[in-house]
C-alpha cells in the first residue's frame, strides 16, 4: 500500500513538505500521467470514513496480552485502517499552520506507523559512535562529573587482589602449556577488569553462562587455584572428572555452567535458563558472555531476539576485545560495535570501558538491577583488548603489530589503572603488592606441581554420565574391558587407575 | 485395571460373559489414532509435572502444525505452551538452557529436517553435556516431531534421521509405530532424565490402532530400549521401525499365504538398540530382513546386521537382507517417490530371498 510518493523534483518536495493534504485533495495533488496510484487512494478514501473508530483495546498492554496480541495482529491484516489525527508538532516552523494539517498514520501488523511522503533511509552509521561509560581516566583518577557506585575498601581490595591472582595464574598456566605439562590454555590477559568487576557486581545466585574467557568469575566466587589446576591437568580431583579440555571449567555450586566450545551456543541457552528463573520467581538472572566474534553466530541473533520476545531476565555481556583469533572487528561486523545491535532486538543496551574496573562494577550493578526488576534482557558491550594470544595454539604477533600489544599491555593495563585508584585511597601499598604477587606465584606453582603428580581419573569414569544410568551396552563394555585388563595386566598403561 | 473390568462387568451384566470369555480381543477396546495418543500423553505428563512445558513453531495458537498439541495452549496457558519465532537453533538452545536449569521441555520440530538447523544444540549442547559436566548438568529434554518421508513433499522434507541420532552417545532415540507405542514411549521419554529424540511419522498420525485400558491409564509407559515382537514367527525375522512396521506386518500376511511364517519385530527404540531381542529372534528363525525408510549407507539396518554378525553369526542360514530407501534425495513425482521408498512387495521379495525361494533379484517396478 504505497501511500507516499517519491519526490521527483524540488518543487514537489517542497510542496509535499509544507502541505499535508486532507483526504479529498490527495487525488488531485498527486496525479501524474506516469503513475497510477489511483487504486490505493480510492480504497483509502472509503476507509477514511472509518478513521473515527478508535480501537484502543488493540493497544492495551496488559500482562496476558501475549496470546491476545497475536489474534489482533492477524486481524489487522484483514482490515488495514487509516487513522488520521492532528499533529501538534510542526515540522516547519516558518510555515503558517494549515488548519487542515493532519499527520496520517496507518495500522499494519506490528502497530501503527506514521507515514512520510519522502523516502528516508536510516543511515548505516551515525556521525558519532555510541559513547562508552567511563569513570576513571588512564591514571586512575575519577573523571570530573563521573557518577559511579562507591566501593568500600574490602570490595576494592578483593577486586584488585583477584585481578592480580587471575593475571598471575594466566601467566603461569600459559607457561605450563608451553612446557608441555598441559595440552592447552587460554588467558584472559587484558580483560581482568571485565572478569572480576562483573563478578563482584553480580550476586552468587546469578547463573553464569560463560564463553571461555571468564575464569575470573569462578575465581571471585571461590573456585580455588588448586581446582583450576586439577581441571587443566584432568586429575582425579577434577570435579569435571577429566572430561573436558583445559579452561572448560564448570561448577554447579558456583552457578557457573560448564564452558562449551561451540561459540555463542550459550546465548539462547541463557534465555532458556532465564525463562526458567522467571517461572520460578527467583531474584536472580542469567548472565551470558560472548566475544565480538560470537556476535556473528546465528545463535546471537536467536538468543537476543528470543530473550526480548520472552521477556527473559538475561544480562548479555559482550567482551568486545577487538579480535576473534586473527579476525579484527572491522572484518567481523560493519555496525558501530555490538551495542547498536541491542536496539534492533528491542533490548536496552550500554557501552562501557571494559578496562575501567569501577565503570564495569557500576554498570553491571545497574544493568543487573534493571534486568531483575523489569524482567527483560539487557545488553552490555564492554570495550577491551585481548592482550594475550587467542590461546596457546595461536601466535597473535603474526597478525597484529607488537607495539599495539605492548601499548595495551602497559599503558592501558586495567590492573595498573585500578591499583592507582586503590592506592590513592590508602587501601593498598607496594609492600602488599610484592607480598601478594609472591604468595600467589608460589601457590600457583605449587598447585601445578601437585596436579601434575596427581593420579588421573579412574577407568570407570570413562563410562559414567553418558546417560543418567549406565546403559547395558556400556556395562557390558566395561565388564569386557576389565576382564581383558585382568588377563593382560602387564600391557595395561600404569597411569590409568582402575 | 482388573477393578475397572470388574466395574464394567457389574454395570453391564449383558456383556459380562463376553468380556470374560474374550480376553484377547477387548470388546471394549478403544480405537485411538497416533495423533490422539501423542496429544493425550503430552496432556497427562504436563498435568502430572508442572515442570514439563512445550515449545515449538505453531504449537500453541495454531494447535500444532499437525494438530498434535491441540487444546494444550487453552488448557495450560502461554507460559507452558510456547509459540516460538522461526529459529530452530534459537528455541532448541533455549530448551536446552531451560533443561540445564531443571525444567523439562518438550521441543517440537515441524519436521526433523528442520532440526538440522539446530543439530549443534541437540548433539553438542544436549547429548554431551551430562558427560562433559561430569553428571552435574543433566538435560531432561525431549525433541519430537515427524521424521522420514511423508507424501509428495520432496527431498528437504523427507529424510529419516534415525541413523544420524542413533549414532550419538548421550542421546536416546525412539521411533513409535502404533498408538500404544506413541503414548507409552512419549511418556517414558518425558519422564526420562536423559535427552530423548522422539521420531514420529506424519503419515501415521491419522492411523487408528486399538488401545487397551492399560494403555489409556495415565501412569502407562513403555520401557525404553525394548523392542516388541508384533507377530511371532519361525521362518524369518523382519525387523523394522515406525511406518515400516505396518508394511512388514502386511508383508507377513502375504508371506503366510506362501507358507513363510515371518516374525515381525517393532524396534521401538533406535538407541539403545534392543540387540538381545533381535539376536534371540534370529537364533530362532536363522534369517533376517531389516527394513527402514532412510538412506542405506550407515543406516539402522547396517547396524543391526553388524550386531547379528558379531553375536549370532553361526545362526545365520542366509545373508542378512537390508531394505532401505533409495540412495537419492527424495524425488517429488509420485511415481518416483514410490520407487524411492520401500514398499510391501520389496519386503516380501527380500524375505523370500532370505528363505531361498527363487525370485528375481532386481526390484522391478
PDB file of C-alpha atoms in Angstrom, chain A residues 195-401:
ATOM      1  CA  UNK A 195      36.030 -10.616  34.659  1.00  0.00           C
ATOM      2  CA  UNK A 196      36.412  -9.505  38.244  1.00  0.00           C
ATOM      3  CA  UNK A 197      34.332  -6.339  38.395  1.00  0.00           C
ATOM      4  CA  UNK A 198      31.425  -8.138  36.763  1.00  0.00           C
ATOM      5  CA  UNK A 199      31.690 -10.976  39.226  1.00  0.00           C
ATOM      6  CA  UNK A 200      31.758  -8.525  42.111  1.00  0.00           C
ATOM      7  CA  UNK A 201      28.685  -6.723  40.829  1.00  0.00           C
ATOM      8  CA  UNK A 202      26.562  -9.846  40.497  1.00  0.00           C
ATOM      9  CA  UNK A 203      25.020 -11.981  43.185  1.00  0.00           C
ATOM     10  CA  UNK A 204      26.135 -15.577  43.727  1.00  0.00           C
ATOM     11  CA  UNK A 205      22.635 -16.718  42.725  1.00  0.00           C
ATOM     12  CA  UNK A 206      23.023 -15.339  39.221  1.00  0.00           C
ATOM     13  CA  UNK A 207      23.675 -18.174  36.813  1.00  0.00           C
ATOM     14  CA  UNK A 208      26.695 -17.601  34.605  1.00  0.00           C
ATOM     15  CA  UNK A 209      26.920 -18.948  31.063  1.00  0.00           C
ATOM     16  CA  UNK A 210      30.492 -18.209  30.041  1.00  0.00           C
ATOM     17  CA  UNK A 211      32.122 -18.166  26.633  1.00  0.00           C
ATOM     18  CA  UNK A 212      35.608 -19.228  27.761  1.00  0.00           C
ATOM     19  CA  UNK A 213      37.425 -16.078  28.841  1.00  0.00           C
ATOM     20  CA  UNK A 214      35.670 -15.572  32.162  1.00  0.00           C
ATOM     21  CA  UNK A 215      37.518 -17.698  34.729  1.00  0.00           C
ATOM     22  CA  UNK A 216      37.724 -14.606  36.901  1.00  0.00           C
ATOM     23  CA  UNK A 217      34.083 -15.077  37.787  1.00  0.00           C
ATOM     24  CA  UNK A 218      34.808 -18.535  39.149  1.00  0.00           C
ATOM     25  CA  UNK A 219      37.809 -17.167  40.963  1.00  0.00           C
ATOM     26  CA  UNK A 220      35.714 -14.475  42.614  1.00  0.00           C
ATOM     27  CA  UNK A 221      33.081 -16.984  43.619  1.00  0.00           C
ATOM     28  CA  UNK A 222      35.611 -19.173  45.411  1.00  0.00           C
ATOM     29  CA  UNK A 223      36.955 -21.669  42.900  1.00  0.00           C
ATOM     30  CA  UNK A 224      40.445 -22.386  44.234  1.00  0.00           C
ATOM     31  CA  UNK A 225      43.671 -22.310  42.297  1.00  0.00           C
ATOM     32  CA  UNK A 226      44.007 -25.990  43.045  1.00  0.00           C
ATOM     33  CA  UNK A 227      40.629 -26.621  41.416  1.00  0.00           C
ATOM     34  CA  UNK A 228      41.723 -24.680  38.332  1.00  0.00           C
ATOM     35  CA  UNK A 229      44.889 -26.776  38.193  1.00  0.00           C
ATOM     36  CA  UNK A 230      43.005 -30.017  38.605  1.00  0.00           C
ATOM     37  CA  UNK A 231      40.759 -29.175  35.699  1.00  0.00           C
ATOM     38  CA  UNK A 232      43.623 -28.207  33.431  1.00  0.00           C
ATOM     39  CA  UNK A 233      45.553 -31.327  34.277  1.00  0.00           C
ATOM     40  CA  UNK A 234      42.471 -33.548  34.220  1.00  0.00           C
ATOM     41  CA  UNK A 235      43.263 -35.203  37.525  1.00  0.00           C
ATOM     42  CA  UNK A 236      41.070 -37.420  39.644  1.00  0.00           C
ATOM     43  CA  UNK A 237      40.394 -34.412  41.875  1.00  0.00           C
ATOM     44  CA  UNK A 238      38.859 -32.532  38.987  1.00  0.00           C
ATOM     45  CA  UNK A 239      35.179 -32.068  39.703  1.00  0.00           C
ATOM     46  CA  UNK A 240      34.754 -32.460  35.981  1.00  0.00           C
ATOM     47  CA  UNK A 241      36.180 -35.997  36.105  1.00  0.00           C
ATOM     48  CA  UNK A 242      38.734 -35.154  33.443  1.00  0.00           C
ATOM     49  CA  UNK A 243      36.075 -34.977  30.760  1.00  0.00           C
ATOM     50  CA  UNK A 244      36.878 -31.550  29.387  1.00  0.00           C
ATOM     51  CA  UNK A 245      39.881 -29.941  27.786  1.00  0.00           C
ATOM     52  CA  UNK A 246      41.659 -27.251  29.839  1.00  0.00           C
ATOM     53  CA  UNK A 247      39.883 -23.987  30.725  1.00  0.00           C
ATOM     54  CA  UNK A 248      36.479 -25.579  30.134  1.00  0.00           C
ATOM     55  CA  UNK A 249      35.565 -25.103  33.752  1.00  0.00           C
ATOM     56  CA  UNK A 250      32.159 -25.738  35.243  1.00  0.00           C
ATOM     57  CA  UNK A 251      30.867 -25.636  38.754  1.00  0.00           C
ATOM     58  CA  UNK A 252      27.323 -26.271  39.824  1.00  0.00           C
ATOM     59  CA  UNK A 253      27.842 -24.970  43.333  1.00  0.00           C
ATOM     60  CA  UNK A 254      29.220 -21.717  41.967  1.00  0.00           C
ATOM     61  CA  UNK A 255      26.367 -21.381  39.471  1.00  0.00           C
ATOM     62  CA  UNK A 256      28.825 -21.445  36.594  1.00  0.00           C
ATOM     63  CA  UNK A 257      27.589 -23.501  33.650  1.00  0.00           C
ATOM     64  CA  UNK A 258      30.319 -25.638  32.110  1.00  0.00           C
ATOM     65  CA  UNK A 259      32.158 -23.940  29.273  1.00  0.00           C
ATOM     66  CA  UNK A 260      31.058 -25.251  25.894  1.00  0.00           C
ATOM     67  CA  UNK A 261      33.350 -24.908  22.918  1.00  0.00           C
ATOM     68  CA  UNK A 262      30.939 -24.059  20.075  1.00  0.00           C
ATOM     69  CA  UNK A 263      30.653 -20.290  20.017  1.00  0.00           C
ATOM     70  CA  UNK A 264      27.538 -18.472  21.161  1.00  0.00           C
ATOM     71  CA  UNK A 265      25.507 -21.601  21.950  1.00  0.00           C
ATOM     72  CA  UNK A 266      25.240 -20.270  25.489  1.00  0.00           C
ATOM     73  CA  UNK A 267      23.201 -17.254  24.345  1.00  0.00           C
ATOM     74  CA  UNK A 268      19.880 -18.949  23.599  1.00  0.00           C
ATOM     75  CA  UNK A 269      20.581 -21.326  26.482  1.00  0.00           C
ATOM     76  CA  UNK A 270      20.813 -18.287  28.739  1.00  0.00           C
ATOM     77  CA  UNK A 271      17.393 -17.179  27.562  1.00  0.00           C
ATOM     78  CA  UNK A 272      16.095 -20.615  28.478  1.00  0.00           C
ATOM     79  CA  UNK A 273      17.641 -20.523  31.930  1.00  0.00           C
ATOM     80  CA  UNK A 274      16.383 -17.003  32.463  1.00  0.00           C
ATOM     81  CA  UNK A 275      12.901 -18.014  31.421  1.00  0.00           C
ATOM     82  CA  UNK A 276      13.067 -20.814  33.960  1.00  0.00           C
ATOM     83  CA  UNK A 277      14.234 -18.415  36.675  1.00  0.00           C
ATOM     84  CA  UNK A 278      11.309 -16.203  35.786  1.00  0.00           C
ATOM     85  CA  UNK A 279       8.867 -19.092  36.027  1.00  0.00           C
ATOM     86  CA  UNK A 280      10.362 -19.875  39.424  1.00  0.00           C
ATOM     87  CA  UNK A 281      10.096 -16.240  40.520  1.00  0.00           C
ATOM     88  CA  UNK A 282      13.716 -16.143  41.551  1.00  0.00           C
ATOM     89  CA  UNK A 283      15.548 -12.918  42.445  1.00  0.00           C
ATOM     90  CA  UNK A 284      18.310 -13.786  40.080  1.00  0.00           C
ATOM     91  CA  UNK A 285      19.181 -13.520  36.442  1.00  0.00           C
ATOM     92  CA  UNK A 286      21.117 -15.434  33.831  1.00  0.00           C
ATOM     93  CA  UNK A 287      24.342 -13.783  32.701  1.00  0.00           C
ATOM     94  CA  UNK A 288      25.680 -14.828  29.308  1.00  0.00           C
ATOM     95  CA  UNK A 289      29.028 -13.810  27.899  1.00  0.00           C
ATOM     96  CA  UNK A 290      30.250 -13.645  24.342  1.00  0.00           C
ATOM     97  CA  UNK A 291      33.098 -12.024  22.481  1.00  0.00           C
ATOM     98  CA  UNK A 292      32.902  -9.738  19.478  1.00  0.00           C
ATOM     99  CA  UNK A 293      33.276 -12.746  17.182  1.00  0.00           C
ATOM    100  CA  UNK A 294      30.438 -14.576  18.857  1.00  0.00           C
ATOM    101  CA  UNK A 295      28.001 -11.882  17.777  1.00  0.00           C
ATOM    102  CA  UNK A 296      28.308 -13.129  14.225  1.00  0.00           C
ATOM    103  CA  UNK A 297      26.878 -16.511  15.106  1.00  0.00           C
ATOM    104  CA  UNK A 298      23.249 -17.280  14.346  1.00  0.00           C
ATOM    105  CA  UNK A 299      22.774 -18.121  17.994  1.00  0.00           C
ATOM    106  CA  UNK A 300      23.486 -14.475  18.921  1.00  0.00           C
ATOM    107  CA  UNK A 301      20.510 -13.376  16.866  1.00  0.00           C
ATOM    108  CA  UNK A 302      18.317 -16.180  18.142  1.00  0.00           C
ATOM    109  CA  UNK A 303      19.346 -15.705  21.753  1.00  0.00           C
ATOM    110  CA  UNK A 304      18.809 -11.955  21.878  1.00  0.00           C
ATOM    111  CA  UNK A 305      15.658 -11.976  19.809  1.00  0.00           C
ATOM    112  CA  UNK A 306      14.146 -14.672  21.922  1.00  0.00           C
ATOM    113  CA  UNK A 307      15.139 -13.190  25.226  1.00  0.00           C
ATOM    114  CA  UNK A 308      13.424  -9.981  24.194  1.00  0.00           C
ATOM    115  CA  UNK A 309      10.260 -11.713  22.981  1.00  0.00           C
ATOM    116  CA  UNK A 310      10.025 -13.977  26.007  1.00  0.00           C
ATOM    117  CA  UNK A 311      10.943 -11.104  28.353  1.00  0.00           C
ATOM    118  CA  UNK A 312      13.579 -13.300  29.930  1.00  0.00           C
ATOM    119  CA  UNK A 313      15.853 -11.781  32.585  1.00  0.00           C
ATOM    120  CA  UNK A 314      19.204 -12.257  30.839  1.00  0.00           C
ATOM    121  CA  UNK A 315      22.165  -9.962  31.103  1.00  0.00           C
ATOM    122  CA  UNK A 316      24.108 -10.317  27.856  1.00  0.00           C
ATOM    123  CA  UNK A 317      27.693  -9.155  28.223  1.00  0.00           C
ATOM    124  CA  UNK A 318      29.795  -8.845  25.096  1.00  0.00           C
ATOM    125  CA  UNK A 319      33.535  -8.584  25.660  1.00  0.00           C
ATOM    126  CA  UNK A 320      34.484  -6.663  22.585  1.00  0.00           C
ATOM    127  CA  UNK A 321      38.240  -7.191  22.752  1.00  0.00           C
ATOM    128  CA  UNK A 322      38.919  -6.323  19.138  1.00  0.00           C
ATOM    129  CA  UNK A 323      39.986  -9.748  17.914  1.00  0.00           C
ATOM    130  CA  UNK A 324      38.401 -13.092  17.140  1.00  0.00           C
ATOM    131  CA  UNK A 325      41.548 -15.158  16.803  1.00  0.00           C
ATOM    132  CA  UNK A 326      43.032 -13.273  13.851  1.00  0.00           C
ATOM    133  CA  UNK A 327      39.844 -11.590  12.688  1.00  0.00           C
ATOM    134  CA  UNK A 328      39.760  -7.904  13.625  1.00  0.00           C
ATOM    135  CA  UNK A 329      36.393  -6.356  14.315  1.00  0.00           C
ATOM    136  CA  UNK A 330      36.494  -4.496  11.007  1.00  0.00           C
ATOM    137  CA  UNK A 331      36.120  -7.913   9.396  1.00  0.00           C
ATOM    138  CA  UNK A 332      33.571  -9.078  11.908  1.00  0.00           C
ATOM    139  CA  UNK A 333      30.825  -6.518  11.512  1.00  0.00           C
ATOM    140  CA  UNK A 334      30.228  -3.161   9.948  1.00  0.00           C
ATOM    141  CA  UNK A 335      27.976  -1.805  12.645  1.00  0.00           C
ATOM    142  CA  UNK A 336      29.133   0.554  15.377  1.00  0.00           C
ATOM    143  CA  UNK A 337      30.264  -2.344  17.505  1.00  0.00           C
ATOM    144  CA  UNK A 338      27.802  -4.520  19.350  1.00  0.00           C
ATOM    145  CA  UNK A 339      25.881  -2.010  21.440  1.00  0.00           C
ATOM    146  CA  UNK A 340      23.803  -0.779  18.479  1.00  0.00           C
ATOM    147  CA  UNK A 341      22.587  -4.292  17.790  1.00  0.00           C
ATOM    148  CA  UNK A 342      20.612  -4.330  21.006  1.00  0.00           C
ATOM    149  CA  UNK A 343      18.057  -1.837  19.818  1.00  0.00           C
ATOM    150  CA  UNK A 344      17.382  -3.936  16.748  1.00  0.00           C
ATOM    151  CA  UNK A 345      16.050  -6.602  19.106  1.00  0.00           C
ATOM    152  CA  UNK A 346      14.246  -4.216  21.372  1.00  0.00           C
ATOM    153  CA  UNK A 347      16.897  -4.636  24.050  1.00  0.00           C
ATOM    154  CA  UNK A 348      18.220  -1.787  26.164  1.00  0.00           C
ATOM    155  CA  UNK A 349      21.983  -1.592  25.751  1.00  0.00           C
ATOM    156  CA  UNK A 350      25.023   0.242  27.045  1.00  0.00           C
ATOM    157  CA  UNK A 351      28.670   0.542  26.050  1.00  0.00           C
ATOM    158  CA  UNK A 352      31.266   0.649  28.786  1.00  0.00           C
ATOM    159  CA  UNK A 353      35.017   0.923  29.128  1.00  0.00           C
ATOM    160  CA  UNK A 354      35.795  -2.682  29.958  1.00  0.00           C
ATOM    161  CA  UNK A 355      39.226  -1.821  31.311  1.00  0.00           C
ATOM    162  CA  UNK A 356      37.795   0.523  33.920  1.00  0.00           C
ATOM    163  CA  UNK A 357      37.073  -1.573  36.977  1.00  0.00           C
ATOM    164  CA  UNK A 358      34.754   0.936  38.616  1.00  0.00           C
ATOM    165  CA  UNK A 359      32.811   1.582  35.413  1.00  0.00           C
ATOM    166  CA  UNK A 360      32.292  -2.126  34.903  1.00  0.00           C
ATOM    167  CA  UNK A 361      31.208  -2.552  38.513  1.00  0.00           C
ATOM    168  CA  UNK A 362      28.708   0.297  38.395  1.00  0.00           C
ATOM    169  CA  UNK A 363      27.328  -0.582  35.002  1.00  0.00           C
ATOM    170  CA  UNK A 364      26.814  -4.245  35.787  1.00  0.00           C
ATOM    171  CA  UNK A 365      25.177  -3.398  39.105  1.00  0.00           C
ATOM    172  CA  UNK A 366      22.773  -1.052  37.358  1.00  0.00           C
ATOM    173  CA  UNK A 367      22.109  -3.427  34.495  1.00  0.00           C
ATOM    174  CA  UNK A 368      21.500  -6.382  36.781  1.00  0.00           C
ATOM    175  CA  UNK A 369      19.062  -4.400  38.864  1.00  0.00           C
ATOM    176  CA  UNK A 370      17.130  -3.423  35.738  1.00  0.00           C
ATOM    177  CA  UNK A 371      17.123  -6.962  34.389  1.00  0.00           C
ATOM    178  CA  UNK A 372      15.640  -8.356  37.570  1.00  0.00           C
ATOM    179  CA  UNK A 373      13.245  -5.518  38.303  1.00  0.00           C
ATOM    180  CA  UNK A 374      11.859  -5.257  34.776  1.00  0.00           C
ATOM    181  CA  UNK A 375      12.308  -8.938  33.877  1.00  0.00           C
ATOM    182  CA  UNK A 376      13.747  -8.208  30.465  1.00  0.00           C
ATOM    183  CA  UNK A 377      17.155  -8.595  28.843  1.00  0.00           C
ATOM    184  CA  UNK A 378      19.895  -6.005  28.725  1.00  0.00           C
ATOM    185  CA  UNK A 379      22.982  -5.926  26.520  1.00  0.00           C
ATOM    186  CA  UNK A 380      26.284  -4.589  27.810  1.00  0.00           C
ATOM    187  CA  UNK A 381      29.185  -4.067  25.416  1.00  0.00           C
ATOM    188  CA  UNK A 382      32.451  -3.899  27.329  1.00  0.00           C
ATOM    189  CA  UNK A 383      35.199  -2.461  25.172  1.00  0.00           C
ATOM    190  CA  UNK A 384      38.532  -4.010  25.999  1.00  0.00           C
ATOM    191  CA  UNK A 385      41.569  -5.567  24.382  1.00  0.00           C
ATOM    192  CA  UNK A 386      42.791  -9.120  24.168  1.00  0.00           C
ATOM    193  CA  UNK A 387      46.387  -8.724  25.285  1.00  0.00           C
ATOM    194  CA  UNK A 388      47.251 -12.395  25.072  1.00  0.00           C
ATOM    195  CA  UNK A 389      47.023 -14.702  22.119  1.00  0.00           C
ATOM    196  CA  UNK A 390      43.679 -16.300  21.420  1.00  0.00           C
ATOM    197  CA  UNK A 391      45.013 -19.472  23.012  1.00  0.00           C
ATOM    198  CA  UNK A 392      48.177 -21.491  23.240  1.00  0.00           C
ATOM    199  CA  UNK A 393      47.519 -22.611  19.686  1.00  0.00           C
ATOM    200  CA  UNK A 394      47.830 -19.076  18.422  1.00  0.00           C
ATOM    201  CA  UNK A 395      50.630 -16.595  17.868  1.00  0.00           C
ATOM    202  CA  UNK A 396      48.972 -13.224  17.558  1.00  0.00           C
ATOM    203  CA  UNK A 397      52.204 -11.442  16.604  1.00  0.00           C
ATOM    204  CA  UNK A 398      51.607 -12.955  13.210  1.00  0.00           C
ATOM    205  CA  UNK A 399      48.593 -10.782  12.528  1.00  0.00           C
ATOM    206  CA  UNK A 400      48.890  -7.729  14.710  1.00  0.00           C
ATOM    207  CA  UNK A 401      51.723  -5.297  15.442  1.00  0.00           C
TER     208      UNK A 401
END
